[in-house]
mmCIF file of C-alpha atoms in Angstrom:
data_model
loop_
_atom_site.group_PDB
_atom_site.id
_atom_site.type_symbol
_atom_site.label_atom_id
_atom_site.label_comp_id
_atom_site.label_asym_id
_atom_site.label_seq_id
_atom_site.Cartn_x
_atom_site.Cartn_y
_atom_site.Cartn_z
ATOM 1 C CA MET W 1 16.221 3.270 -9.035
ATOM 2 C CA ALA W 2 17.439 -0.170 -8.004
ATOM 3 C CA GLU W 3 14.745 -0.587 -5.445
ATOM 4 C CA GLN W 4 11.846 -0.266 -7.903
ATOM 5 C CA THR W 5 11.520 -3.790 -8.600
ATOM 6 C CA GLU W 6 7.622 -4.190 -8.449
ATOM 7 C CA LYS W 7 5.018 -3.097 -10.848
ATOM 8 C CA ALA W 8 3.872 -0.264 -8.716
ATOM 9 C CA PHE W 9 6.164 2.723 -7.656
ATOM 10 C CA GLN W 10 7.656 1.979 -4.236
ATOM 11 C CA PHE W 11 7.742 4.735 -1.775
ATOM 12 C CA GLN W 12 7.913 5.399 2.065
ATOM 13 C CA LEU W 13 4.443 6.253 3.002
ATOM 14 C CA GLY W 14 4.152 9.636 4.350
ATOM 15 C CA ASN W 15 7.453 10.627 2.869
ATOM 16 C CA PHE W 16 6.814 13.100 -0.090
ATOM 17 C CA HIS W 17 9.274 12.146 -2.782
ATOM 18 C CA ALA W 18 9.071 14.896 -5.417
ATOM 19 C CA LYS W 19 10.411 17.575 -3.278
ATOM 20 C CA LYS W 20 13.940 17.966 -4.528
ATOM 21 C CA LYS W 21 15.812 15.132 -2.818
ATOM 22 C CA PRO W 22 13.777 12.684 -0.794
ATOM 23 C CA VAL W 23 14.845 12.393 2.781
ATOM 24 C CA ARG W 24 14.805 8.893 3.938
ATOM 25 C CA TRP W 25 12.577 8.340 7.064
ATOM 26 C CA PHE W 26 13.902 5.942 9.706
ATOM 27 C CA ASN W 27 13.017 5.411 13.201
ATOM 28 C CA GLU W 28 14.334 3.880 16.530
ATOM 29 C CA VAL W 29 12.551 0.533 17.317
ATOM 30 C CA GLY W 30 12.986 1.032 21.078
ATOM 31 C CA LEU W 31 13.866 -1.362 23.737
ATOM 32 C CA GLY W 32 17.445 -0.686 23.129
ATOM 33 C CA PHE W 33 17.795 -2.145 19.590
ATOM 34 C CA LYS W 34 20.134 -0.229 17.364
ATOM 35 C CA THR W 35 18.921 0.675 14.015
ATOM 36 C CA PRO W 36 21.126 -0.869 11.449
ATOM 37 C CA LYS W 37 23.277 1.405 9.347
ATOM 38 C CA GLU W 38 21.791 -0.178 6.115
ATOM 39 C CA ALA W 39 18.315 1.002 7.269
ATOM 40 C CA ILE W 40 19.469 4.670 7.432
ATOM 41 C CA GLN W 41 21.784 4.715 4.401
ATOM 42 C CA GLY W 42 20.211 2.116 2.100
ATOM 43 C CA THR W 43 17.629 2.744 -0.617
ATOM 44 C CA TYR W 44 15.249 -0.272 -0.090
ATOM 45 C CA ILE W 45 11.636 0.134 0.458
ATOM 46 C CA ASP W 46 10.018 -2.242 2.737
ATOM 47 C CA LYS W 47 6.626 -1.428 4.214
ATOM 48 C CA LYS W 48 7.034 -4.163 6.942
ATOM 49 C CA CYS W 49 10.605 -3.166 8.028
ATOM 50 C CA PRO W 50 10.449 -1.993 11.685
ATOM 51 C CA PHE W 51 13.095 0.680 11.063
ATOM 52 C CA THR W 52 11.907 2.391 7.907
ATOM 53 C CA SER W 53 8.167 1.931 8.168
ATOM 54 C CA ALA W 54 5.943 3.862 10.513
ATOM 55 C CA SER W 55 3.123 1.252 10.114
ATOM 56 C CA VAL W 56 5.111 -1.518 12.096
ATOM 57 C CA SER W 57 5.812 -1.173 15.852
ATOM 58 C CA ILE W 58 7.587 -3.490 17.965
ATOM 59 C CA ARG W 59 5.485 -4.574 21.095
ATOM 60 C CA GLY W 60 4.842 -7.599 23.083
ATOM 61 C CA ARG W 61 7.220 -10.427 23.048
ATOM 62 C CA ILE W 62 10.936 -10.370 22.242
ATOM 63 C CA LEU W 63 12.243 -13.854 21.313
ATOM 64 C CA THR W 64 15.424 -15.388 19.949
ATOM 65 C CA GLY W 65 16.025 -18.409 17.828
ATOM 66 C CA VAL W 66 18.134 -19.906 15.186
ATOM 67 C CA VAL W 67 17.493 -19.324 11.639
ATOM 68 C CA VAL W 68 16.464 -22.490 9.646
ATOM 69 C CA SER W 69 15.562 -21.202 6.183
ATOM 70 C CA THR W 70 15.853 -18.123 4.288
ATOM 71 C CA LYS W 71 14.244 -19.151 1.143
ATOM 72 C CA MET W 72 11.270 -16.858 1.250
ATOM 73 C CA LYS W 73 11.232 -13.351 0.026
ATOM 74 C CA ARG W 74 12.035 -11.117 2.916
ATOM 75 C CA THR W 75 10.878 -13.519 5.550
ATOM 76 C CA ILE W 76 12.799 -16.346 7.365
ATOM 77 C CA ILE W 77 11.855 -19.304 9.436
ATOM 78 C CA ILE W 78 13.271 -19.529 12.851
ATOM 79 C CA ARG W 79 13.449 -22.421 15.154
ATOM 80 C CA ARG W 80 13.133 -22.085 18.848
ATOM 81 C CA GLU W 81 14.066 -25.098 20.929
ATOM 82 C CA TYR W 82 13.011 -25.806 24.697
ATOM 83 C CA LEU W 83 12.792 -28.599 27.072
ATOM 84 C CA HIS W 84 9.535 -29.977 28.292
ATOM 85 C CA TYR W 85 9.401 -31.875 31.562
ATOM 86 C CA ILE W 86 7.808 -35.150 32.085
ATOM 87 C CA LYS W 87 6.789 -35.412 35.794
ATOM 88 C CA LYS W 88 6.470 -39.239 35.822
ATOM 89 C CA TYR W 89 10.046 -39.645 34.813
ATOM 90 C CA ASN W 90 11.621 -36.589 36.413
ATOM 91 C CA ARG W 91 13.201 -36.065 32.986
ATOM 92 C CA PHE W 92 13.098 -33.535 30.012
ATOM 93 C CA GLU W 93 12.481 -33.982 26.450
ATOM 94 C CA LYS W 94 13.458 -31.760 23.572
ATOM 95 C CA ARG W 95 10.828 -29.932 21.685
ATOM 96 C CA HIS W 96 10.918 -27.231 19.073
ATOM 97 C CA LYS W 97 8.664 -24.689 17.543
ATOM 98 C CA ASN W 98 9.158 -22.911 14.104
ATOM 99 C CA LEU W 99 8.429 -19.437 13.754
ATOM 100 C CA ALA W 100 8.123 -17.316 10.661
ATOM 101 C CA ALA W 101 9.501 -13.670 10.874
ATOM 102 C CA HIS W 102 9.865 -10.885 8.612
ATOM 103 C CA LEU W 103 13.448 -10.001 7.619
ATOM 104 C CA SER W 104 14.077 -6.495 6.604
ATOM 105 C CA PRO W 105 16.417 -5.898 3.884
ATOM 106 C CA ALA W 106 18.515 -3.886 6.277
ATOM 107 C CA PHE W 107 20.067 -7.191 7.403
ATOM 108 C CA ILE W 108 22.194 -8.638 4.605
ATOM 109 C CA GLY W 109 23.869 -12.024 4.544
ATOM 110 C CA VAL W 110 21.657 -13.830 6.965
ATOM 111 C CA GLN W 111 22.190 -17.470 6.630
ATOM 112 C CA ALA W 112 20.812 -20.666 8.097
ATOM 113 C CA GLY W 113 22.385 -21.126 11.567
ATOM 114 C CA ASP W 114 22.549 -17.578 12.513
ATOM 115 C CA VAL W 115 21.091 -16.577 15.803
ATOM 116 C CA VAL W 116 18.441 -13.934 15.489
ATOM 117 C CA THR W 117 16.325 -11.716 17.912
ATOM 118 C CA VAL W 118 12.801 -11.006 16.842
ATOM 119 C CA GLY W 119 10.181 -8.751 18.240
ATOM 120 C CA GLN W 120 6.390 -9.179 18.110
ATOM 121 C CA CYS W 121 4.418 -6.820 15.930
ATOM 122 C CA ARG W 122 0.891 -6.817 14.328
ATOM 123 C CA PRO W 123 0.123 -9.581 11.736
ATOM 124 C CA LEU W 124 2.029 -8.976 8.663
ATOM 125 C CA SER W 125 0.752 -12.086 6.672
ATOM 126 C CA LYS W 126 -1.101 -15.311 7.423
ATOM 127 C CA THR W 127 1.687 -16.554 9.721
ATOM 128 C CA VAL W 128 4.121 -13.827 10.374
ATOM 129 C CA ARG W 129 3.777 -11.860 13.385
ATOM 130 C CA PHE W 130 7.375 -11.108 14.303
ATOM 131 C CA ASN W 131 10.121 -8.848 12.959
ATOM 132 C CA VAL W 132 13.817 -9.488 13.019
ATOM 133 C CA LEU W 133 15.608 -6.863 15.101
ATOM 134 C CA LYS W 134 19.032 -8.285 15.630
ATOM 135 C CA VAL W 135 21.270 -10.841 13.934
ATOM 136 C CA GLN W 136 24.235 -12.473 15.564
ATOM 137 C CA LYS W 137 26.315 -14.340 13.131
ATOM 138 C CA LYS W 138 26.922 -18.009 13.662
ATOM 139 C CA VAL W 139 30.053 -18.542 15.629
ATOM 140 C CA VAL W 140 32.171 -20.926 13.687
ATOM 141 C CA LYS W 141 34.543 -22.886 15.781
ATOM 142 C CA GLY W 142 37.943 -22.725 14.409
ATOM 143 C CA ALA W 143 39.596 -19.720 12.983
ATOM 144 C CA LYS W 144 40.240 -20.785 9.458
ATOM 145 C CA SER W 145 37.219 -22.388 7.998
ATOM 146 C CA PHE W 146 35.724 -21.897 4.519
ATOM 147 C CA ALA W 147 32.145 -20.897 4.535
ATOM 148 C CA LYS W 148 30.218 -21.496 1.300
ATOM 149 C CA PHE W 149 30.096 -18.357 -0.753
ATOM 150 C CA MET A 1 -32.205 -17.409 12.058
ATOM 151 C CA VAL A 2 -30.461 -16.169 8.867
ATOM 152 C CA LEU A 3 -29.231 -12.576 9.580
ATOM 153 C CA VAL A 4 -29.841 -10.387 6.702
ATOM 154 C CA VAL A 5 -28.195 -7.119 6.485
ATOM 155 C CA ALA A 6 -30.520 -4.553 5.077
ATOM 156 C CA LEU A 7 -28.862 -2.816 2.070
ATOM 157 C CA VAL A 8 -30.028 -0.540 -0.640
ATOM 158 C CA ALA A 9 -30.909 -3.170 -3.189
ATOM 159 C CA ALA A 10 -29.259 -2.830 -6.448
ATOM 160 C CA SER A 11 -31.491 -3.001 -9.504
ATOM 161 C CA GLU A 12 -29.087 -4.708 -11.543
ATOM 162 C CA ILE A 13 -28.397 -8.487 -11.307
ATOM 163 C CA VAL A 14 -25.111 -8.879 -9.457
ATOM 164 C CA ARG A 15 -22.756 -12.045 -10.122
ATOM 165 C CA GLY A 16 -21.890 -13.815 -6.932
ATOM 166 C CA ALA A 17 -18.567 -15.076 -6.036
ATOM 167 C CA GLY A 18 -18.842 -18.526 -7.795
ATOM 168 C CA GLY A 19 -20.479 -16.964 -10.874
ATOM 169 C CA ARG A 20 -23.921 -17.570 -9.428
ATOM 170 C CA VAL A 21 -26.550 -14.852 -10.209
ATOM 171 C CA ALA A 22 -27.626 -13.222 -6.950
ATOM 172 C CA ARG A 23 -30.272 -10.752 -6.776
ATOM 173 C CA GLY A 24 -29.560 -7.587 -4.805
ATOM 174 C CA LYS A 25 -26.463 -7.243 -2.741
ATOM 175 C CA ARG A 26 -26.690 -9.633 0.150
ATOM 176 C CA PRO A 27 -23.429 -10.223 1.775
ATOM 177 C CA GLN A 28 -24.415 -13.613 2.853
ATOM 178 C CA ASP A 29 -26.954 -15.949 1.139
ATOM 179 C CA ALA A 30 -28.101 -19.063 2.839
ATOM 180 C CA ARG A 31 -25.605 -21.192 1.155
ATOM 181 C CA GLY A 32 -22.908 -19.097 -0.221
ATOM 182 C CA GLY A 33 -21.704 -15.667 0.628
ATOM 183 C CA ILE A 34 -18.362 -14.106 1.188
ATOM 184 C CA SER A 35 -16.744 -14.542 4.554
ATOM 185 C CA ARG A 36 -13.412 -13.285 5.655
ATOM 186 C CA ASP A 37 -12.477 -15.921 8.257
ATOM 187 C CA SER A 38 -9.351 -18.025 8.359
ATOM 188 C CA ARG A 39 -11.195 -21.090 9.683
ATOM 189 C CA HIS A 40 -11.382 -22.519 6.187
ATOM 190 C CA LYS A 41 -7.714 -22.206 5.444
ATOM 191 C CA ARG A 42 -5.103 -24.649 6.501
ATOM 192 C CA SER A 43 -3.092 -23.825 9.532
ATOM 193 C CA HIS A 44 0.643 -22.910 9.645
ATOM 194 C CA THR A 45 1.714 -26.436 10.120
ATOM 195 C CA GLY A 46 -0.422 -27.433 6.971
ATOM 196 C CA ALA A 47 -3.186 -29.171 9.034
ATOM 197 C CA LYS A 48 -6.683 -29.033 7.645
ATOM 198 C CA ARG A 49 -8.832 -27.335 10.198
ATOM 199 C CA ALA A 50 -12.063 -28.920 11.205
ATOM 200 C CA HIS A 51 -15.292 -27.282 10.333
ATOM 201 C CA TYR A 52 -17.103 -26.892 13.623
ATOM 202 C CA ARG A 53 -19.191 -23.778 13.372
ATOM 203 C CA LYS A 54 -21.151 -21.864 10.805
ATOM 204 C CA LYS A 55 -20.185 -18.416 9.263
ATOM 205 C CA ARG A 56 -20.523 -15.684 11.686
ATOM 206 C CA LYS A 57 -21.912 -12.205 10.802
ATOM 207 C CA PHE A 58 -18.693 -10.401 12.085
ATOM 208 C CA GLU A 59 -16.702 -12.318 9.459
ATOM 209 C CA LEU A 60 -18.707 -11.225 6.418
ATOM 210 C CA GLY A 61 -17.280 -9.759 3.408
ATOM 211 C CA ARG A 62 -19.309 -7.943 0.596
ATOM 212 C CA GLN A 63 -19.260 -7.808 -3.104
ATOM 213 C CA ALA A 64 -16.531 -5.676 -4.637
ATOM 214 C CA ALA A 65 -17.557 -2.122 -5.756
ATOM 215 C CA ASN A 66 -15.688 -2.222 -9.037
ATOM 216 C CA THR A 67 -16.232 1.494 -9.467
ATOM 217 C CA LYS A 68 -16.467 2.503 -13.116
ATOM 218 C CA ILE A 69 -16.290 6.128 -14.593
ATOM 219 C CA GLY A 70 -19.577 7.659 -15.448
ATOM 220 C CA ALA A 71 -22.451 9.609 -13.857
ATOM 221 C CA LYS A 72 -22.023 9.568 -10.056
ATOM 222 C CA ARG A 73 -23.745 6.638 -8.412
ATOM 223 C CA ILE A 74 -23.115 5.802 -4.884
ATOM 224 C CA HIS A 75 -24.862 3.431 -2.435
ATOM 225 C CA VAL A 76 -24.866 4.008 1.207
ATOM 226 C CA ILE A 77 -24.352 0.729 3.207
ATOM 227 C CA ARG A 78 -24.889 0.283 6.936
ATOM 228 C CA VAL A 79 -21.920 -1.522 8.400
ATOM 229 C CA ARG A 80 -20.812 -2.958 11.788
ATOM 230 C CA GLY A 81 -21.658 -0.643 14.735
ATOM 231 C CA GLY A 82 -24.303 1.284 12.796
ATOM 232 C CA ASN A 83 -21.673 3.088 10.737
ATOM 233 C CA THR A 84 -21.875 3.823 7.092
ATOM 234 C CA LYS A 85 -19.886 3.133 4.077
ATOM 235 C CA PHE A 86 -20.308 4.696 0.749
ATOM 236 C CA ARG A 87 -19.959 2.278 -1.909
ATOM 237 C CA ALA A 88 -19.302 4.187 -5.240
ATOM 238 C CA LEU A 89 -20.404 2.354 -8.186
ATOM 239 C CA ARG A 90 -19.754 5.140 -10.786
ATOM 240 C CA LEU A 91 -17.740 8.101 -10.393
ATOM 241 C CA ASP A 92 -16.657 10.890 -12.744
ATOM 242 C CA SER A 93 -14.598 13.330 -10.800
ATOM 243 C CA GLY A 94 -12.409 13.512 -7.746
ATOM 244 C CA ASN A 95 -10.256 15.810 -5.776
ATOM 245 C CA PHE A 96 -6.753 15.864 -6.891
ATOM 246 C CA SER A 97 -3.642 17.381 -5.287
ATOM 247 C CA TRP A 98 -0.604 18.890 -6.817
ATOM 248 C CA GLY A 99 1.902 17.957 -4.246
ATOM 249 C CA THR A 100 4.734 20.367 -4.879
ATOM 250 C CA GLN A 101 2.384 23.203 -5.113
ATOM 251 C CA SER A 102 0.171 22.139 -2.278
ATOM 252 C CA VAL A 103 -3.064 22.723 -4.002
ATOM 253 C CA THR A 104 -6.017 20.450 -4.538
ATOM 254 C CA ARG A 105 -8.686 20.910 -7.128
ATOM 255 C CA LYS A 106 -11.729 18.841 -8.333
ATOM 256 C CA ALA A 107 -11.195 17.422 -11.621
ATOM 257 C CA ARG A 108 -12.911 15.021 -14.078
ATOM 258 C CA ILE A 109 -11.518 11.584 -14.509
ATOM 259 C CA ILE A 110 -11.036 10.572 -18.019
ATOM 260 C CA ARG A 111 -9.886 7.045 -17.993
ATOM 261 C CA VAL A 112 -7.736 4.509 -16.151
ATOM 262 C CA VAL A 113 -4.290 4.165 -17.724
ATOM 263 C CA TYR A 114 -2.314 1.648 -15.611
ATOM 264 C CA ASN A 115 -2.985 -0.639 -12.739
ATOM 265 C CA ALA A 116 -0.058 -2.577 -11.082
ATOM 266 C CA SER A 117 -2.294 -5.387 -9.862
ATOM 267 C CA ASN A 118 -4.534 -6.386 -12.813
ATOM 268 C CA ASN A 119 -4.701 -5.333 -16.410
ATOM 269 C CA GLU A 120 -8.217 -6.234 -16.553
ATOM 270 C CA LEU A 121 -9.041 -3.246 -14.236
ATOM 271 C CA VAL A 122 -7.376 -1.104 -16.887
ATOM 272 C CA ARG A 123 -9.493 -2.459 -19.771
ATOM 273 C CA THR A 124 -12.607 -2.078 -17.791
ATOM 274 C CA ASN A 125 -11.795 1.441 -16.508
ATOM 275 C CA THR A 126 -12.199 0.240 -12.870
ATOM 276 C CA LEU A 127 -11.385 2.805 -10.208
ATOM 277 C CA VAL A 128 -9.391 1.405 -7.168
ATOM 278 C CA LYS A 129 -6.878 2.834 -4.886
ATOM 279 C CA GLY A 130 -3.449 2.978 -6.522
ATOM 280 C CA ALA A 131 -4.675 3.000 -10.132
ATOM 281 C CA ILE A 132 -3.058 5.477 -12.384
ATOM 282 C CA VAL A 133 -5.684 7.634 -14.117
ATOM 283 C CA GLU A 134 -5.825 10.439 -16.544
ATOM 284 C CA ILE A 135 -7.594 13.702 -15.189
ATOM 285 C CA ASP A 136 -8.797 16.871 -16.858
ATOM 286 C CA ALA A 137 -5.777 19.359 -16.367
ATOM 287 C CA VAL A 138 -7.929 22.492 -16.735
ATOM 288 C CA PRO A 139 -8.759 23.279 -12.997
ATOM 289 C CA LEU A 140 -5.132 22.903 -11.862
ATOM 290 C CA ARG A 141 -3.835 24.860 -14.838
ATOM 291 C CA GLN A 142 -6.403 27.545 -14.153
ATOM 292 C CA TRP A 143 -5.105 27.945 -10.405
ATOM 293 C CA PHE A 144 -1.554 27.915 -11.546
ATOM 294 C CA GLU A 145 -1.935 30.825 -14.108
ATOM 295 C CA SER A 146 -4.047 32.853 -11.658
ATOM 296 C CA HIS A 147 -1.589 32.265 -8.855
ATOM 297 C CA TYR A 148 1.690 32.969 -10.838
ATOM 298 C CA ALA A 149 0.357 34.805 -13.878
ATOM 299 C CA VAL A 150 2.566 32.714 -16.000
ATOM 300 C CA PRO A 151 1.236 30.526 -18.808
ATOM 301 C CA LEU A 152 1.197 26.746 -18.286
ATOM 302 C CA GLY A 153 1.038 24.281 -21.037
ATOM 303 C CA ARG A 154 0.046 26.692 -23.684
ATOM 304 C CA LYS A 155 1.136 26.455 -27.320
ATOM 305 C CA LYS A 156 3.783 28.902 -28.319
ATOM 306 C CA THR A 157 1.599 30.809 -30.759
ATOM 307 C CA GLU A 158 -1.023 31.574 -28.167
ATOM 308 C CA THR A 159 1.351 32.616 -25.353
ATOM 309 C CA ALA A 160 0.222 35.815 -24.030
ATOM 310 C CA GLU A 161 1.344 37.192 -20.656
ATOM 311 C CA ILE A 162 -1.761 36.837 -18.616
ATOM 312 C CA ALA A 163 -2.371 40.186 -17.358
ATOM 313 C CA LYS A 164 -2.778 40.157 -13.593
ATOM 314 C CA GLU A 165 -5.254 42.857 -12.606
ATOM 315 C CA GLY A 166 -5.202 44.213 -9.186
ATOM 316 C CA SER A 167 -3.629 46.735 -7.163
ATOM 317 C CA ASN A 168 0.055 47.301 -7.080
ATOM 318 C CA HIS A 169 0.394 45.214 -3.947
ATOM 319 C CA VAL A 170 -1.094 42.285 -5.563
ATOM 320 C CA GLN A 171 1.069 42.517 -8.574
ATOM 321 C CA ARG A 172 4.143 42.695 -6.522
ATOM 322 C CA LYS A 173 3.068 39.661 -4.694
ATOM 323 C CA VAL A 174 2.514 37.846 -7.831
ATOM 324 C CA GLN A 175 5.916 38.775 -9.150
ATOM 325 C CA ALA A 176 7.495 37.578 -6.063
ATOM 326 C CA ARG A 177 5.955 34.108 -6.323
ATOM 327 C CA ARG A 178 7.267 33.690 -9.863
ATOM 328 C CA LYS A 179 10.507 32.462 -8.830
ATOM 329 C CA ASP A 180 8.819 29.313 -7.324
ATOM 330 C CA SER A 181 6.874 28.659 -10.443
ATOM 331 C CA ALA A 182 9.102 26.244 -12.104
ATOM 332 C CA VAL A 183 7.430 22.988 -13.368
ATOM 333 C CA GLU A 184 9.292 20.091 -14.598
ATOM 334 C CA GLN A 185 9.139 19.326 -18.328
ATOM 335 C CA ALA A 186 7.324 16.023 -18.118
ATOM 336 C CA LEU A 187 4.479 17.714 -16.177
ATOM 337 C CA ALA A 188 4.350 20.739 -18.483
ATOM 338 C CA ASP A 189 3.941 18.567 -21.410
ATOM 339 C CA GLN A 190 0.873 16.846 -19.782
ATOM 340 C CA PHE A 191 -0.551 20.189 -19.033
ATOM 341 C CA ALA A 192 -0.176 21.077 -22.731
ATOM 342 C CA ALA A 193 -1.975 18.087 -23.766
ATOM 343 C CA GLY A 194 -4.839 18.866 -21.325
ATOM 344 C CA ARG A 195 -4.457 15.525 -19.608
ATOM 345 C CA VAL A 196 -2.462 14.963 -16.465
ATOM 346 C CA TYR A 197 -1.672 11.600 -14.908
ATOM 347 C CA ALA A 198 -2.655 11.125 -11.233
ATOM 348 C CA ARG A 199 -2.855 8.283 -8.810
ATOM 349 C CA LEU A 200 -5.826 7.435 -6.803
ATOM 350 C CA ALA A 201 -5.286 7.600 -3.082
ATOM 351 C CA SER A 202 -8.621 6.950 -1.744
ATOM 352 C CA ARG A 203 -10.696 3.827 -1.809
ATOM 353 C CA PRO A 204 -13.914 4.465 -3.757
ATOM 354 C CA GLY A 205 -15.654 1.365 -2.650
ATOM 355 C CA GLN A 206 -15.268 2.480 0.962
ATOM 356 C CA SER A 207 -15.479 6.300 1.075
ATOM 357 C CA GLY A 208 -17.397 6.847 -2.119
ATOM 358 C CA ARG A 209 -14.759 9.220 -3.587
ATOM 359 C CA ALA A 210 -11.900 8.981 -6.134
ATOM 360 C CA ASP A 211 -9.338 11.448 -4.631
ATOM 361 C CA GLY A 212 -5.708 11.357 -5.422
ATOM 362 C CA TYR A 213 -2.536 13.319 -6.341
ATOM 363 C CA ILE A 214 -0.962 14.018 -9.548
ATOM 364 C CA LEU A 215 2.202 12.219 -10.509
ATOM 365 C CA GLU A 216 5.557 14.033 -10.258
ATOM 366 C CA GLY A 217 9.093 13.499 -10.239
ATOM 367 C CA ARG A 218 10.394 9.931 -10.009
ATOM 368 C CA GLU A 219 7.053 8.522 -9.631
ATOM 369 C CA LEU A 220 6.035 10.157 -12.814
ATOM 370 C CA ASP A 221 9.149 8.862 -14.651
ATOM 371 C CA PHE A 222 8.508 5.430 -13.404
ATOM 372 C CA TYR A 223 4.902 5.362 -14.644
ATOM 373 C CA LEU A 224 5.698 6.956 -17.944
ATOM 374 C CA ARG A 225 8.235 4.413 -18.572
ATOM 375 C CA LYS A 226 5.716 1.626 -17.714
ATOM 376 C CA LEU A 227 3.323 3.145 -20.088
ATOM 377 C CA ARG A 228 5.704 3.495 -22.914
ATOM 378 C CA SER A 229 6.867 -0.138 -22.572
ATOM 379 C CA ARG A 230 3.271 -1.311 -22.750
ATOM 380 C CA LYS A 231 2.520 0.657 -25.847
ATOM 381 C CA ALA A 232 5.578 -0.775 -27.439
#
């Protein structure tokens, strides 16, 4: 019952819950992305998770970026850096764009600085059109370093 | 040229979005009107977007139905593409399913009991998708007793084995079904009271129907707890 945090009963759409033990529904997202174990074994309900919700499909662009902030509920901001060429000076300048992506509860412990792969899906909110598919933890130089708990 | 969508004009005075009184149910008045665009909102960066064009008809929104319980009153609306929507203004019954038994029967809606979004909708008995309502238990109980020949929700004193007429073959069928006729206690209590809790699964303002499914299992426990804590 830990996942019923909202005022309305949370359930997976299309999955009848009253028949004995509810069987969790999950799917493969495709394009070679592995469904995280937490999505299969967990109990969370998220209608925007690409692994446990049939209404969200991943199609279109697949992008990567660095996580900037995780302060929102189930969504994160990603920063994507790129170089823009100025023809007159034959040089580049650094530019960046921020992107809001939905972070499924299947990914636990995502922090600022992690590298993340996101896939395009249908609009999930005013600014969110991407869904996190894969998280690579930040590589910390130096074997023994204290990370903030 | 102001485009006016021809609607069945309501005889009542309808309050517009800003509290203004608007006659009929025009989706767009000359000055006001509900639109579903995002051009009036700030962009992702926070920038205020310049107002460079008027509202378009394809961005229109209409007044909410706020379907109440009462004698059936449904307005037909012509929508984009020539299609129709059935705006239910008053409904009294709907088609309700009993999931574990896979039966659906038409039942009267008594009142709205819980709404996760807004307590106001409970107070005013407004039917919306996802609202928890009380429905008349009789149609489903009648089906159950005729299907299983087992009393459901009857008081102890008036329990009489409902005699199932029919040929030997029919009676054997009914007997064989009996082993599946277990009903959870919380649900049986509701049948005894004559009122069953159900959740609306249709959108009355769009389809003109108030259909749904009766609450069972963990969902029923969840909402019973919510109701008990509200009463307390």
